[in-house]
Amino acid sequence: MTSLKRILVTGGAGFLGSHLCERLLAQGHDVICLDNFFTSQKSNVLHLLSNPNFELIRHDVTVPIFLEVDEIFNLACPAAPGHYQFNPIKTMKTSVMGAINVLGMAKRCRARILQASTSEIYGDPEIHPQPETYRGCVNTLGPRACYDEGKRAAETLFMDYHRHNGVDVRLVRIFNTYGPRMHPYDGRVISNFIRQALTGEDITIFGDGSQTRSFCYRDDLVEGMIRMMDHEEPEGFTGPVNLGNPHEFTIKQLAELVLEMIDTKSKIVYRPLPMDDPTQRKPDITLAKKYLNWEPTIQLREGLQKTIDWFKSIRMTDYRPPTPHY
Ligand code: NAD
Ligand code: UDP
């Protein structure tokens, strides 16, 4: 039987965070959702506000906060390239100062803490698929570095708090994840293609579309995060552990699939490839299978259908493009 806990989810109003809050509430836990709404809006958690076990705090993780909790999921950070490049210095502050603040809280409260790290720490990988032992190939000077290096520094802080202060840490490296509640203007490839197809805009492929990504459906990903947080054996398994769907697609294949699934007059157009855009990405999930008995259950077509249905159910005008980069 699960014992009930007080759980803090930073970035809890976001795409992944709001679903995580829902799942934790359904397990009967007390959930504190902390968010500054930089890339999200209250509508993502509106349906949770009437739950007495749910509490919403507008706060920026770069500023310390004192709460008493048993567990922390640290998700606060802009995740889409357009969002994190909008104010790159703030992105780095959010990853690094945010990590220091939540790790300090975990140390004080003796709380277990999980970091939402990313496949971006592998940069533009020379090894394929990427295992956790791969150390990555990141351009420290490029436009993606604020996110990649911020997340790398956060991993370092997590391991140092673990080694020096005995904090019980968990690291998950999340690969491209999609699903309902993605911000329609976040500029990520799945939200862009679906929004473009539904509104009859051209589908924008960056580069020639031969670059690959492996897309994980939201529910699978959140299940993996919870399993990693709850994992007890072997003693001291901190990760990092890759969480993602190992089925790999080219961006062109994705565009064609979206066009097949949505009745639209949209056509594919080609735009320049952004600097440092990784050419290939696919997780090696051997560790997740072994330690967490986890692997994705929802494949791309099924997950896309659920995402398309959700995009059809919202009024896109209710969503403010948070940055000009969409
Ligand atoms: P998201 O942008 O929807 O969620 C991030 C949330 O963090 C938002 O609600 C945002 O308002 C909040 N936030 C940003 N800066 C903050 C700050 N300074 N203080 C408080 N809140 C702040 O993105 P998401 O896809 O749900 O990503 C959640 C986490 O998972 C992020 O840490 C991201 O790096 C990580 N991740 C996501 C993916 C993916 O494909 N979705 C892949 C790798 C890693
Ligand atoms: N991409 C694209 N068209 C778009 C948005 C993205 O071709 O309208 C490409 C992008 O260049 C990258 C891939 O799709 O190669 C995934 O981009 P996304 O921003 O979703 O995530 P990333 O994995 O690059 O962080």
Short mmCIF file of N, CA, C and O in Angstrom, two decimals, residues 7-125:
data_model
loop_
_atom_site.label_atom_id
_atom_site.label_comp_id
_atom_site.label_asym_id
_atom_site.label_seq_id
_atom_site.Cartn_x
_atom_site.Cartn_y
_atom_site.Cartn_z
N ILE A 7 3.62 16.31 -1.46
CA ILE A 7 4.53 16.31 -2.62
C ILE A 7 4.50 17.67 -3.30
O ILE A 7 3.43 18.20 -3.64
N LEU A 8 5.70 18.23 -3.50
CA LEU A 8 5.84 19.48 -4.24
C LEU A 8 6.17 19.17 -5.70
O LEU A 8 7.08 18.38 -5.97
N VAL A 9 5.41 19.78 -6.62
CA VAL A 9 5.74 19.67 -8.05
C VAL A 9 6.06 21.07 -8.54
O VAL A 9 5.17 21.92 -8.67
N THR A 10 7.35 21.36 -8.80
CA THR A 10 7.68 22.67 -9.38
C THR A 10 7.43 22.58 -10.88
O THR A 10 7.64 21.52 -11.49
N GLY A 11 6.95 23.67 -11.47
CA GLY A 11 6.54 23.60 -12.88
C GLY A 11 5.27 22.78 -13.02
O GLY A 11 4.98 22.24 -14.09
N GLY A 12 4.50 22.71 -11.94
CA GLY A 12 3.34 21.82 -11.88
C GLY A 12 2.15 22.25 -12.72
O GLY A 12 1.22 21.48 -12.91
N ALA A 13 2.17 23.49 -13.24
CA ALA A 13 1.06 23.91 -14.12
C ALA A 13 1.39 23.68 -15.59
O ALA A 13 0.59 23.98 -16.46
N GLY A 14 2.57 23.14 -15.85
CA GLY A 14 2.99 22.94 -17.25
C GLY A 14 2.37 21.70 -17.88
O GLY A 14 1.52 21.03 -17.29
N PHE A 15 2.83 21.41 -19.06
CA PHE A 15 2.33 20.28 -19.84
C PHE A 15 2.51 18.97 -19.06
O PHE A 15 1.53 18.27 -18.76
N LEU A 16 3.73 18.63 -18.68
CA LEU A 16 3.96 17.38 -17.94
C LEU A 16 3.56 17.53 -16.48
O LEU A 16 2.97 16.62 -15.89
N GLY A 17 3.87 18.69 -15.88
CA GLY A 17 3.62 18.89 -14.45
C GLY A 17 2.14 18.77 -14.10
O GLY A 17 1.80 18.18 -13.07
N SER A 18 1.26 19.30 -14.96
CA SER A 18 -0.17 19.27 -14.62
C SER A 18 -0.69 17.83 -14.63
O SER A 18 -1.51 17.44 -13.80
N HIS A 19 -0.17 17.03 -15.55
CA HIS A 19 -0.59 15.62 -15.58
C HIS A 19 -0.02 14.86 -14.38
O HIS A 19 -0.70 14.03 -13.78
N LEU A 20 1.21 15.20 -14.03
CA LEU A 20 1.82 14.57 -12.85
C LEU A 20 1.00 14.91 -11.59
O LEU A 20 0.71 14.02 -10.77
N CYS A 21 0.62 16.18 -11.42
CA CYS A 21 -0.20 16.58 -10.25
C CYS A 21 -1.49 15.74 -10.20
O CYS A 21 -1.87 15.22 -9.14
N GLU A 22 -2.12 15.61 -11.37
CA GLU A 22 -3.36 14.82 -11.45
C GLU A 22 -3.14 13.40 -10.96
O GLU A 22 -3.93 12.86 -10.17
N ARG A 23 -2.07 12.78 -11.45
CA ARG A 23 -1.77 11.39 -11.10
C ARG A 23 -1.49 11.25 -9.60
O ARG A 23 -1.95 10.30 -8.96
N LEU A 24 -0.75 12.20 -9.05
CA LEU A 24 -0.40 12.11 -7.62
C LEU A 24 -1.64 12.33 -6.75
O LEU A 24 -1.81 11.67 -5.72
N LEU A 25 -2.52 13.25 -7.17
CA LEU A 25 -3.77 13.47 -6.43
C LEU A 25 -4.63 12.21 -6.46
O LEU A 25 -5.24 11.82 -5.46
N ALA A 26 -4.65 11.56 -7.63
CA ALA A 26 -5.46 10.34 -7.77
C ALA A 26 -4.95 9.24 -6.84
O ALA A 26 -5.71 8.37 -6.42
N GLN A 27 -3.66 9.29 -6.50
CA GLN A 27 -3.11 8.31 -5.54
C GLN A 27 -3.40 8.71 -4.10
O GLN A 27 -3.01 8.02 -3.17
N GLY A 28 -4.03 9.89 -3.91
CA GLY A 28 -4.44 10.32 -2.57
C GLY A 28 -3.43 11.24 -1.89
O GLY A 28 -3.61 11.59 -0.72
N HIS A 29 -2.36 11.64 -2.59
CA HIS A 29 -1.35 12.48 -1.96
C HIS A 29 -1.81 13.94 -1.85
O HIS A 29 -2.71 14.38 -2.56
N ASP A 30 -1.13 14.68 -0.96
CA ASP A 30 -1.29 16.13 -0.86
C ASP A 30 -0.32 16.74 -1.85
O ASP A 30 0.88 16.48 -1.75
N VAL A 31 -0.81 17.54 -2.78
CA VAL A 31 0.07 18.05 -3.84
C VAL A 31 0.14 19.57 -3.79
O VAL A 31 -0.88 20.26 -3.77
N ILE A 32 1.38 20.08 -3.75
CA ILE A 32 1.60 21.52 -3.87
C ILE A 32 2.18 21.76 -5.26
O ILE A 32 3.24 21.24 -5.60
N CYS A 33 1.46 22.56 -6.05
CA CYS A 33 1.92 22.88 -7.40
C CYS A 33 2.50 24.29 -7.35
O CYS A 33 1.82 25.24 -6.97
N LEU A 34 3.78 24.40 -7.72
CA LEU A 34 4.45 25.72 -7.69
C LEU A 34 4.81 26.09 -9.13
O LEU A 34 5.42 25.28 -9.84
N ASP A 35 4.42 27.28 -9.55
CA ASP A 35 4.69 27.66 -10.95
C ASP A 35 4.67 29.18 -11.08
O ASP A 35 3.92 29.85 -10.37
N ASN A 36 5.47 29.72 -11.99
CA ASN A 36 5.40 31.17 -12.26
C ASN A 36 4.62 31.46 -13.54
O ASN A 36 4.56 32.60 -13.98
N PHE A 37 4.07 30.42 -14.16
CA PHE A 37 3.22 30.52 -15.37
C PHE A 37 3.96 31.16 -16.56
O PHE A 37 3.32 31.76 -17.41
N PHE A 38 5.29 31.01 -16.60
CA PHE A 38 6.01 31.58 -17.74
C PHE A 38 5.58 30.92 -19.05
O PHE A 38 5.36 31.59 -20.05
N THR A 39 5.46 29.59 -19.05
CA THR A 39 5.09 28.90 -20.30
C THR A 39 3.80 28.11 -20.15
O THR A 39 3.53 27.20 -20.94
N SER A 40 3.02 28.44 -19.13
CA SER A 40 1.76 27.70 -18.93
C SER A 40 0.70 28.68 -18.47
O SER A 40 0.96 29.87 -18.33
N GLN A 41 -0.48 28.16 -18.22
CA GLN A 41 -1.56 29.01 -17.73
C GLN A 41 -2.42 28.22 -16.77
O GLN A 41 -2.41 26.99 -16.79
N LYS A 42 -3.17 28.96 -15.96
CA LYS A 42 -3.95 28.32 -14.89
C LYS A 42 -4.94 27.29 -15.42
O LYS A 42 -5.30 26.35 -14.72
N SER A 43 -5.36 27.46 -16.67
CA SER A 43 -6.37 26.53 -17.19
C SER A 43 -5.88 25.07 -17.12
O SER A 43 -6.69 24.15 -17.04
N ASN A 44 -4.58 24.85 -17.12
CA ASN A 44 -4.06 23.48 -17.04
C ASN A 44 -4.38 22.80 -15.72
O ASN A 44 -4.41 21.56 -15.64
N VAL A 45 -4.58 23.61 -14.67
CA VAL A 45 -4.84 23.02 -13.34
C VAL A 45 -6.17 23.47 -12.73
O VAL A 45 -6.48 23.15 -11.59
N LEU A 46 -6.95 24.20 -13.54
CA LEU A 46 -8.24 24.72 -13.07
C LEU A 46 -9.10 23.62 -12.47
O LEU A 46 -9.71 23.79 -11.41
N HIS A 47 -9.12 22.46 -13.13
CA HIS A 47 -9.96 21.35 -12.68
C HIS A 47 -9.47 20.73 -11.38
O HIS A 47 -10.17 19.92 -10.78
N LEU A 48 -8.26 21.11 -10.94
CA LEU A 48 -7.73 20.54 -9.70
C LEU A 48 -7.96 21.46 -8.50
O LEU A 48 -7.83 21.03 -7.34
N LEU A 49 -8.34 22.71 -8.77
CA LEU A 49 -8.39 23.71 -7.69
C LEU A 49 -9.43 23.37 -6.62
O LEU A 49 -9.27 23.76 -5.47
N SER A 50 -10.47 22.64 -7.00
CA SER A 50 -11.51 22.32 -6.00
C SER A 50 -11.14 21.10 -5.16
O SER A 50 -11.85 20.76 -4.21
N ASN A 51 -10.02 20.46 -5.49
CA ASN A 51 -9.60 19.29 -4.71
C ASN A 51 -8.91 19.77 -3.43
O ASN A 51 -7.91 20.49 -3.49
N PRO A 52 -9.41 19.38 -2.24
CA PRO A 52 -8.82 19.89 -1.00
C PRO A 52 -7.36 19.46 -0.81
O PRO A 52 -6.63 20.07 -0.01
N ASN A 53 -6.92 18.44 -1.53
CA ASN A 53 -5.52 18.01 -1.41
C ASN A 53 -4.59 18.76 -2.35
O ASN A 53 -3.41 18.44 -2.44
N PHE A 54 -5.15 19.73 -3.10
CA PHE A 54 -4.34 20.45 -4.09
C PHE A 54 -4.16 21.90 -3.68
O PHE A 54 -5.09 22.57 -3.25
N GLU A 55 -2.94 22.39 -3.82
CA GLU A 55 -2.62 23.77 -3.47
C GLU A 55 -1.78 24.36 -4.60
O GLU A 55 -0.83 23.71 -5.07
N LEU A 56 -2.11 25.56 -5.02
CA LEU A 56 -1.39 26.20 -6.14
C LEU A 56 -0.66 27.44 -5.62
O LEU A 56 -1.27 28.31 -4.99
N ILE A 57 0.64 27.51 -5.89
CA ILE A 57 1.44 28.67 -5.45
C ILE A 57 2.09 29.31 -6.67
O ILE A 57 2.80 28.63 -7.41
N ARG A 58 1.83 30.61 -6.86
CA ARG A 58 2.55 31.33 -7.93
C ARG A 58 3.89 31.78 -7.35
O ARG A 58 3.94 32.61 -6.43
N HIS A 59 4.95 31.21 -7.86
CA HIS A 59 6.28 31.49 -7.30
C HIS A 59 7.33 31.15 -8.34
O HIS A 59 7.12 30.28 -9.19
N ASP A 60 8.45 31.85 -8.25
CA ASP A 60 9.56 31.61 -9.17
C ASP A 60 10.62 30.78 -8.45
O ASP A 60 11.09 31.20 -7.38
N VAL A 61 11.03 29.64 -9.03
CA VAL A 61 11.97 28.76 -8.31
C VAL A 61 13.35 29.37 -8.13
O VAL A 61 14.16 28.83 -7.36
N THR A 62 13.65 30.46 -8.82
CA THR A 62 14.96 31.08 -8.60
C THR A 62 15.00 31.79 -7.24
O THR A 62 16.07 32.19 -6.79
N VAL A 63 13.84 31.94 -6.61
CA VAL A 63 13.75 32.59 -5.29
C VAL A 63 13.47 31.49 -4.25
O VAL A 63 12.57 30.67 -4.45
N PRO A 64 14.23 31.47 -3.13
CA PRO A 64 14.00 30.43 -2.12
C PRO A 64 12.57 30.46 -1.58
O PRO A 64 11.94 31.52 -1.55
N ILE A 65 12.10 29.32 -1.17
CA ILE A 65 10.76 29.24 -0.55
C ILE A 65 10.82 28.16 0.53
O ILE A 65 11.55 27.18 0.39
N PHE A 66 10.09 28.38 1.61
CA PHE A 66 10.11 27.42 2.72
C PHE A 66 8.79 26.68 2.77
O PHE A 66 7.74 27.27 2.97
N LEU A 67 8.87 25.38 2.55
CA LEU A 67 7.70 24.51 2.60
C LEU A 67 8.14 23.23 3.31
O LEU A 67 9.33 22.91 3.32
N GLU A 68 7.17 22.52 3.87
CA GLU A 68 7.48 21.23 4.48
C GLU A 68 6.92 20.14 3.59
O GLU A 68 5.70 20.06 3.40
N VAL A 69 7.79 19.35 3.01
CA VAL A 69 7.31 18.32 2.07
C VAL A 69 8.08 17.01 2.26
O VAL A 69 9.17 17.00 2.83
N ASP A 70 7.49 15.92 1.73
CA ASP A 70 8.15 14.60 1.79
C ASP A 70 8.86 14.27 0.49
O ASP A 70 9.81 13.48 0.48
N GLU A 71 8.36 14.85 -0.61
CA GLU A 71 8.94 14.56 -1.93
C GLU A 71 8.86 15.80 -2.80
O GLU A 71 7.93 16.61 -2.66
N ILE A 72 9.84 15.90 -3.72
CA ILE A 72 9.84 17.03 -4.65
C ILE A 72 10.10 16.51 -6.07
O ILE A 72 11.07 15.79 -6.30
N PHE A 73 9.22 16.89 -7.00
CA PHE A 73 9.49 16.67 -8.43
C PHE A 73 9.88 18.04 -8.98
O PHE A 73 9.06 18.96 -8.97
N ASN A 74 11.10 18.18 -9.47
CA ASN A 74 11.55 19.49 -9.96
C ASN A 74 11.43 19.58 -11.49
O ASN A 74 12.33 19.15 -12.21
N LEU A 75 10.32 20.18 -11.93
CA LEU A 75 10.07 20.30 -13.37
C LEU A 75 10.15 21.73 -13.86
O LEU A 75 10.02 21.97 -15.07
N ALA A 76 10.28 22.69 -12.96
CA ALA A 76 10.21 24.09 -13.39
C ALA A 76 11.37 24.44 -14.31
O ALA A 76 12.53 24.41 -13.89
N CYS A 77 11.06 24.73 -15.54
CA CYS A 77 12.06 25.15 -16.54
C CYS A 77 11.35 25.22 -17.89
O CYS A 77 10.61 24.29 -18.24
N PRO A 78 11.55 26.30 -18.64
CA PRO A 78 10.98 26.27 -19.99
C PRO A 78 11.63 25.12 -20.77
O PRO A 78 12.83 24.88 -20.64
N ALA A 79 10.84 24.41 -21.59
CA ALA A 79 11.34 23.19 -22.22
C ALA A 79 11.43 23.28 -23.75
O ALA A 79 12.21 22.55 -24.36
N ALA A 80 10.61 24.11 -24.36
CA ALA A 80 10.62 24.20 -25.83
C ALA A 80 11.74 25.16 -26.25
O ALA A 80 11.96 26.18 -25.59
N PRO A 81 12.45 24.84 -27.35
CA PRO A 81 13.57 25.71 -27.76
C PRO A 81 13.20 27.19 -27.84
O PRO A 81 13.93 28.05 -27.34
N GLY A 82 12.06 27.53 -28.42
CA GLY A 82 11.65 28.93 -28.52
C GLY A 82 11.46 29.56 -27.16
O GLY A 82 11.78 30.73 -26.95
N HIS A 83 10.96 28.78 -26.21
CA HIS A 83 10.74 29.30 -24.85
C HIS A 83 12.05 29.50 -24.11
O HIS A 83 12.26 30.52 -23.46
N TYR A 84 12.91 28.48 -24.18
CA TYR A 84 14.13 28.62 -23.35
C TYR A 84 15.14 29.58 -23.97
O TYR A 84 16.00 30.09 -23.28
N GLN A 85 15.01 29.84 -25.28
CA GLN A 85 15.92 30.80 -25.90
C GLN A 85 15.39 32.24 -25.81
O GLN A 85 16.09 33.19 -26.13
N PHE A 86 14.15 32.41 -25.36
CA PHE A 86 13.54 33.74 -25.25
C PHE A 86 14.34 34.61 -24.27
O PHE A 86 14.60 35.78 -24.52
N ASN A 87 14.70 34.01 -23.12
CA ASN A 87 15.51 34.72 -22.12
C ASN A 87 16.52 33.71 -21.60
O ASN A 87 16.32 33.10 -20.54
N PRO A 88 17.60 33.50 -22.37
CA PRO A 88 18.53 32.40 -22.05
C PRO A 88 19.17 32.51 -20.68
O PRO A 88 19.43 31.50 -20.02
N ILE A 89 19.40 33.74 -20.23
CA ILE A 89 20.04 33.91 -18.92
C ILE A 89 19.08 33.46 -17.82
O ILE A 89 19.45 32.76 -16.88
N LYS A 90 17.81 33.81 -18.00
CA LYS A 90 16.80 33.37 -17.03
C LYS A 90 16.67 31.84 -17.06
O LYS A 90 16.47 31.20 -16.01
N THR A 91 16.81 31.25 -18.24
CA THR A 91 16.72 29.78 -18.34
C THR A 91 17.81 29.13 -17.50
O THR A 91 17.56 28.19 -16.73
N MET A 92 19.03 29.64 -17.65
CA MET A 92 20.15 29.09 -16.88
C MET A 92 19.91 29.30 -15.38
O MET A 92 20.14 28.40 -14.57
N LYS A 93 19.41 30.50 -15.01
CA LYS A 93 19.13 30.77 -13.59
C LYS A 93 18.08 29.79 -13.07
O LYS A 93 18.18 29.28 -11.95
N THR A 94 17.05 29.56 -13.88
CA THR A 94 15.97 28.66 -13.43
C THR A 94 16.52 27.27 -13.17
O THR A 94 16.23 26.66 -12.13
N SER A 95 17.37 26.76 -14.07
CA SER A 95 17.92 25.42 -13.87
C SER A 95 18.85 25.37 -12.67
O SER A 95 18.74 24.45 -11.85
N VAL A 96 19.76 26.34 -12.59
CA VAL A 96 20.82 26.25 -11.58
C VAL A 96 20.33 26.75 -10.21
O VAL A 96 20.40 26.03 -9.21
N MET A 97 19.80 27.99 -10.17
CA MET A 97 19.34 28.51 -8.87
C MET A 97 18.11 27.74 -8.40
O MET A 97 17.94 27.49 -7.20
N GLY A 98 17.29 27.35 -9.35
CA GLY A 98 16.11 26.53 -9.01
C GLY A 98 16.55 25.23 -8.35
O GLY A 98 16.02 24.83 -7.31
N ALA A 99 17.56 24.58 -8.95
CA ALA A 99 18.04 23.31 -8.39
C ALA A 99 18.60 23.54 -6.98
O ALA A 99 18.31 22.76 -6.06
N ILE A 100 19.38 24.60 -6.81
CA ILE A 100 19.97 24.87 -5.48
C ILE A 100 18.85 25.08 -4.44
O ILE A 100 18.90 24.54 -3.34
N ASN A 101 17.82 25.82 -4.84
CA ASN A 101 16.74 26.10 -3.88
C ASN A 101 15.96 24.84 -3.51
O ASN A 101 15.68 24.61 -2.32
N VAL A 102 15.64 24.03 -4.51
CA VAL A 102 14.85 22.83 -4.16
C VAL A 102 15.70 21.77 -3.47
O VAL A 102 15.22 21.02 -2.61
N LEU A 103 16.99 21.73 -3.83
CA LEU A 103 17.87 20.77 -3.15
C LEU A 103 18.07 21.17 -1.68
O LEU A 103 18.12 20.31 -0.79
N GLY A 104 18.15 22.48 -1.45
CA GLY A 104 18.25 22.97 -0.07
C GLY A 104 17.01 22.57 0.72
O GLY A 104 17.09 22.14 1.88
N MET A 105 15.86 22.69 0.09
CA MET A 105 14.61 22.30 0.75
C MET A 105 14.61 20.79 1.03
O MET A 105 14.25 20.34 2.13
N ALA A 106 15.06 20.02 0.05
CA ALA A 106 15.10 18.55 0.22
C ALA A 106 16.03 18.18 1.37
O ALA A 106 15.72 17.30 2.17
N LYS A 107 17.14 18.88 1.46
CA LYS A 107 18.11 18.60 2.53
C LYS A 107 17.48 18.91 3.90
O LYS A 107 17.54 18.12 4.83
N ARG A 108 16.84 20.10 3.98
CA ARG A 108 16.23 20.51 5.25
C ARG A 108 15.09 19.58 5.65
O ARG A 108 14.97 19.19 6.82
N CYS A 109 14.28 19.19 4.69
CA CYS A 109 13.08 18.38 4.99
C CYS A 109 13.37 16.87 4.94
O CYS A 109 12.48 16.07 5.16
N ARG A 110 14.59 16.51 4.56
CA ARG A 110 14.92 15.09 4.29
C ARG A 110 13.93 14.49 3.29
O ARG A 110 13.42 13.37 3.47
N ALA A 111 13.65 15.27 2.26
CA ALA A 111 12.69 14.82 1.23
C ALA A 111 13.45 14.14 0.08
O ALA A 111 14.57 14.53 -0.24
N ARG A 112 12.82 13.18 -0.53
CA ARG A 112 13.38 12.60 -1.77
C ARG A 112 13.07 13.58 -2.90
O ARG A 112 11.99 14.16 -2.94
N ILE A 113 14.02 13.74 -3.82
CA ILE A 113 13.83 14.75 -4.86
C ILE A 113 14.22 14.22 -6.24
O ILE A 113 15.28 13.60 -6.39
N LEU A 114 13.34 14.45 -7.21
CA LEU A 114 13.58 13.98 -8.58
C LEU A 114 13.77 15.17 -9.51
O LEU A 114 13.00 16.14 -9.46
N GLN A 115 14.80 15.08 -10.33
CA GLN A 115 15.07 16.14 -11.30
C GLN A 115 14.61 15.70 -12.70
O GLN A 115 14.98 14.61 -13.17
N ALA A 116 13.82 16.59 -13.35
CA ALA A 116 13.44 16.35 -14.75
C ALA A 116 14.60 16.82 -15.62
O ALA A 116 14.66 17.97 -16.02
N SER A 117 15.53 15.91 -15.88
CA SER A 117 16.63 16.24 -16.79
C SER A 117 16.19 15.90 -18.21
O SER A 117 15.01 15.62 -18.45
N THR A 118 17.12 15.91 -19.13
CA THR A 118 16.70 15.87 -20.52
C THR A 118 17.71 15.17 -21.43
O THR A 118 18.92 15.17 -21.13
N SER A 119 17.22 14.65 -22.53
CA SER A 119 18.10 14.10 -23.57
C SER A 119 19.01 15.17 -24.16
O SER A 119 20.01 14.85 -24.78
N GLU A 120 18.65 16.45 -23.95
CA GLU A 120 19.49 17.54 -24.46
C GLU A 120 20.87 17.54 -23.82
O GLU A 120 21.79 18.16 -24.35
N ILE A 121 21.01 16.89 -22.68
CA ILE A 121 22.36 16.86 -22.08
C ILE A 121 23.31 16.04 -22.96
O ILE A 121 24.51 16.15 -22.82
N TYR A 122 22.75 15.23 -23.90
CA TYR A 122 23.60 14.50 -24.86
C TYR A 122 23.97 15.39 -26.06
O TYR A 122 24.76 14.99 -26.90
N GLY A 123 23.35 16.58 -26.16
CA GLY A 123 23.66 17.50 -27.25
C GLY A 123 23.32 16.90 -28.60
O GLY A 123 22.25 16.31 -28.79
N ASP A 124 24.23 17.06 -29.58
CA ASP A 124 24.07 16.46 -30.91
C ASP A 124 24.88 15.16 -30.87
O ASP A 124 26.08 15.15 -31.11
N PRO A 125 24.23 14.03 -30.51
CA PRO A 125 24.98 12.85 -30.09
C PRO A 125 25.73 12.14 -31.21
O PRO A 125 25.22 11.99 -32.33
#
